[in-house]
Amino acid sequence: MITSSAALALIFSLIPAIPYATAQTAASLAYTPHGASCPNVTQFIRLAGSENQTLSPQELSYISARTNGTGAGAWQTYLQNVQNAAQAQNVTLPAYMTALLSGSASGAALPNVGLAVSGGGLRAATFNAAVLNALDARSPAAAGLGTGGLLQAANYLVGSSGGSWLVGSLSQAGFPTLPELVFGPGNASLTGAASSSSSSGSAGGGNGTDFGGYSGWNSQFGFLNPSPIGDTNVQAEYFQAVVQEIQGKAQGGFPVSFADIWARVLARHFVNGTDAANFFDFVNATNSTQQAHGAGQLWSGLTSVSSFQANAQPFPIIVVDSISSQGNSSSSTTLPIPLTNVIYEFNPFEFGSYDPSLSAFIPTSLLGSTANGGSGSGQTVNGTNGQNGTTGVGGNGGTGTGGQGGNGTADGQPGTGTNGANGNSTTGANGGTSGNGTCVTGFDQTSFVIALSSNLFNSLNQTSGQLSSSLLGPAIPLLNASFPNASRDFLLGYVPNTFQGIANATFPDAQSDVLTLVDGSEDAEFVPFQPLLVKARNVDVIFASDASGNTDTNYPNGTSIITAAARAAALSGSYSFPPVPSSADQFVAAQLNQRPVFFGCNSADNATNATTPNNGTASTNSTTPTNGTAPTNSTSTPIPPLVIYLPNVPLPNDIALTNTSTFQDAFAPQTALAIIDQAYAIATRGFVGSAFAHQAEAATPNLPGDPLWPVCLACAVTDRARARQGLPRDGVCAACFQQYCFS
Ligand SMILES: *[C@@H]1O[C@H](CO)[C@@H](O)[C@H](O)[C@H]1NC(C)=O
Ligand SMILES: *[C@@H]1O[C@H](CO)[C@@H](O)[C@H](O)[C@H]1NC(C)=O
Ligand SMILES: *[C@@H]1O[C@H](CO)[C@@H](O)[C@H](O)[C@H]1NC(C)=O
Ligand SMILES: *[C@@H]1O[C@H](CO)[C@@H](O)[C@H](O)[C@H]1NC(C)=O
Ligand SMILES: *[C@@H]1O[C@H](CO)[C@@H](O)[C@H](O)[C@H]1NC(C)=O
Ligand SMILES: *[C@@H]1O[C@H](CO)[C@@H](O)[C@H](O)[C@H]1NC(C)=O
Ligand SMILES: *[C@@H]1O[C@H](CO)[C@@H](O)[C@H](O)[C@H]1NC(C)=O
Ligand SMILES: *[C@@H]1O[C@H](CO)[C@@H](O)[C@H](O)[C@H]1NC(C)=O
Ligand SMILES: *[C@@H]1O[C@H](CO)[C@@H](O)[C@H](O)[C@H]1NC(C)=O
Ligand SMILES: *[C@@H]1O[C@H](CO)[C@@H](O)[C@H](O)[C@H]1NC(C)=O
Ligand SMILES: *[C@@H]1O[C@H](CO)[C@@H](O)[C@H](O)[C@H]1NC(C)=O
Ligand SMILES: CC(=O)N[C@H]1CO[C@H](CO)[C@@H](O)[C@@H]1O
């Protein structure tokens, strides 16, 4: 548990401030960003368009390769599993479904499915791993049931906070099976092998401690307090090693914060390079040039993972929220943060936001660069392109808002942050045409990306009252002592702001030298819908797995989906979302948090058909379209995606295991296995209150759920593709929608 602040205070007090002279460890070196030459600055920032947005060419090509190639095969496998499930129930699939998925359709005719997995700490990561397993063609159980295969067929996989750990680790590990992901390749069986010894460590390297190997989540060790025997000396050594690893970045003049420490902690669980054998190996961590605990693994580096290169993973996206540095940059921000705050995404190709206030991207590999060209773009301000202007690579400190600005500090000294800002553009260099600015690489560490997405420490400050008495209190003096030149609020995450000068009129951080980033769930959109609502992505079905802990007992109550709808309503020019209940109370009263629900069932077909959804509005705000009816025509209102909502829920006859605290950060293997088993049951049982389930139960008592759930799921998955063809929903799918739709 990370809540034991007294113990941590003791541990921290044992750690000496780390002197700058200390030789850097392999991890520290690998975690330090480096200067790089900038590409042609006119192409450096991609403006995604205000009205008709565009995707990056790389993403387009990734998705199109999936829908034309790999994906077609994946859909056929999925269809086969669904057909078997249908046959077992003596039902016939609608002809349109069979035709769509059997290989005759490709490209835009196919369903375009995005999976979104919620935050909620290790609970959510584990729960959602089981949900993905239930959709995985490689799981014999899921394939046999008829739900397996959707994971392979989906185009996108989006994670936030604890969900980002799942998405990040899955993708960077090369898309192993979910049991392999959680327990490590050698301990992968979901039926008992999890308790075997953790000797699988050297999967990727052979020598145990290497940059490449993946060995599972190591979730037997806690995050901040991993020592299995509670040995405070081991704890102190552990923290010293972790904190030392951000030394190089700090010395390079980059803003560091607790998010960096968090990154180095999470790396030991969700990034290649750590196993049970080297977890507490501080000798090699200090002295070996090999043991980097995942430092140096970059989010942009996913493009060199073979399954990614083969377009054989759903396209991974990680979501991060922002606190505007212009408005409220302190950690005492009220939560949830405002819905209109910019939501950023990290995909392997790009970092940025499709939110209309920014709508701009940079290459993920150049995260942290402040070069700001843009001649010809008409949107960048002049003079932001100071040669010396970034937050010091090797000490060229400063954030130079001036062509000649940024009298940075001497090379090698800790960057003095904003030093360059006083350049004031005396020569008026119209940044961009000539300047290449200063670029960095190595900032987009996978561990840092997932740490930003789960950077909820500013909220702890708020909910626990006094920072000093919170579990992080003791870390602050340590950070201060170790990085004396840092002067930021250590509870926020920092990325030098490449978007300075972009979209001045609408982007709240257009003048800020850094982006201040926080947990992707702090806007209460615990399920990260936003990237899947981007119209240019054309996602037509979102499978949303929600293990957020909205209630006292750590179950969801619909807040995620209601928040997503409210945000879409607030930014209705950019996003649309199906009708949902107007409050969590209504959501719970309708028991929509108890079972899988489809939202938006009637949003795509002509609304003249009778089944108008109820008047559930999309928002508690007044700005929402009033009654949540389906659009009456297709000319103006875009069709929102259909949302398949799967909530975490207690099972009637089991001891609840899937609702551990968000702050529980360690599970013994047997516990993780039990949680996964229960979550798998939740994901595969369907709506036990459905007519199908009642019928089946009458014939065969003690069925775990709705035997038609796999078929109904496939109906939802293919429904927008059906509507595109102008065909009516029919057969078992019409019956499924009677049972599963919100109405
Ligand atoms: C940079 O890219 C722009 C647009 O593609 C092009 O017009 C320009 O010539 C390029 N400049 C250099 C120096 O390559
Ligand atoms: C966006 O696309 C629509 C439909 O294709 C078109 O009518 C409109 O002019 C476009 N808007 C912009 C700003 O390009
Ligand atoms: C399907 O039909 C067969 C043959 O009529 C029957 O034996 C079987 O019980 C039926 N299965 C279900 C689930 O209804
Ligand atoms: C995929 O198919 C669509 C049409 O079905 C086509 O426009 C597109 O160019 C294809 N892409 C690739 C990479 O083959
Ligand atoms: C393991 O270490 C030995 C000795 O240093 C080296 O020769 C070998 O290449 C290493 N193997 C791997 C997979 O790194
Ligand atoms: C992580 O390790 C696995 C093998 O264990 C490998 O397939 C994958 O490519 C590695 N990922 C990275 C980013 O190096
Ligand atoms: C350091 O690494 C070497 C090579 O992998 C290993 O033999 C040794 O046991 C490690 N040291 C510790 C203290 O674990
Ligand atoms: C690293 O090596 C040095 C010199 O060999 C040694 O003094 C030091 O104790 C080692 N560090 C650790 C953590 O063992
Ligand atoms: C940028 O510089 C050009 C010419 O130097 C000038 O015409 C333009 O007004 C400047 N733009 C801004 C936003 O200052
Ligand atoms: C920048 O450095 C030059 C040369 O050292 C010095 O003359 C000038 O005052 C400095 N400007 C600022 C704004 O610090
Ligand atoms: C920058 O220029 C503005 C406007 O000329 C002036 O008000 C400001 O004091 C200058 N800042 C510095 C640091 O020279
Ligand atoms: C003050 C400072 O750091 N100036 C440096 C700016 O960058 C150029 C190279 O681009 C160096 O030569 C200067 O010393």
JSON list of C-alpha atoms and ligand atoms in Angstrom, two decimals, residues 378-383 427-431 504, ligand 9:
[
{"chain": "A", "resi": 378, "resn": "GLY", "atom": "CA", "xyz": [0.24, 31.62, -40.02]},
{"chain": "A", "resi": 379, "resn": "GLN", "atom": "CA", "xyz": [-0.42, 30.50, -36.54]},
{"chain": "A", "resi": 380, "resn": "THR", "atom": "CA", "xyz": [2.81, 30.77, -34.71]},
{"chain": "A", "resi": 381, "resn": "VAL", "atom": "CA", "xyz": [3.96, 33.95, -33.16]},
{"chain": "A", "resi": 382, "resn": "ASN", "atom": "CA", "xyz": [7.16, 35.53, -34.19]},
{"chain": "A", "resi": 383, "resn": "GLY", "atom": "CA", "xyz": [10.37, 34.98, -32.46]},
{"chain": "A", "resi": 427, "resn": "THR", "atom": "CA", "xyz": [16.09, 40.93, -33.78]},
{"chain": "A", "resi": 428, "resn": "GLY", "atom": "CA", "xyz": [12.59, 39.85, -34.39]},
{"chain": "A", "resi": 429, "resn": "ALA", "atom": "CA", "xyz": [13.61, 36.64, -35.97]},
{"chain": "A", "resi": 430, "resn": "ASN", "atom": "CA", "xyz": [10.46, 35.37, -37.47]},
{"chain": "A", "resi": 431, "resn": "GLY", "atom": "CA", "xyz": [11.04, 31.98, -36.05]},
{"chain": "A", "resi": 504, "resn": "ASN", "atom": "CA", "xyz": [-3.06, 32.11, -29.36]},
{"chain": "B", "resi": 9, "resn": "LIG", "atom": "C1", "xyz": [5.67, 38.58, -37.47]},
{"chain": "B", "resi": 9, "resn": "LIG", "atom": "O1", "xyz": [6.64, 39.24, -38.20]},
{"chain": "B", "resi": 9, "resn": "LIG", "atom": "C2", "xyz": [6.16, 39.80, -39.40]},
{"chain": "B", "resi": 9, "resn": "LIG", "atom": "C3", "xyz": [7.31, 40.42, -40.17]},
{"chain": "B", "resi": 9, "resn": "LIG", "atom": "O2", "xyz": [8.42, 40.50, -39.37]},
{"chain": "B", "resi": 9, "resn": "LIG", "atom": "C4", "xyz": [5.09, 40.83, -39.08]},
{"chain": "B", "resi": 9, "resn": "LIG", "atom": "O3", "xyz": [4.53, 41.33, -40.27]},
{"chain": "B", "resi": 9, "resn": "LIG", "atom": "C5", "xyz": [3.98, 40.14, -38.26]},
{"chain": "B", "resi": 9, "resn": "LIG", "atom": "O4", "xyz": [3.04, 41.08, -37.87]},
{"chain": "B", "resi": 9, "resn": "LIG", "atom": "C6", "xyz": [4.53, 39.48, -37.06]},
{"chain": "B", "resi": 9, "resn": "LIG", "atom": "N1", "xyz": [3.50, 38.72, -36.41]},
{"chain": "B", "resi": 9, "resn": "LIG", "atom": "C7", "xyz": [3.27, 38.80, -35.11]},
{"chain": "B", "resi": 9, "resn": "LIG", "atom": "C8", "xyz": [2.17, 37.94, -34.58]},
{"chain": "B", "resi": 9, "resn": "LIG", "atom": "O5", "xyz": [3.90, 39.55, -34.39]}
]
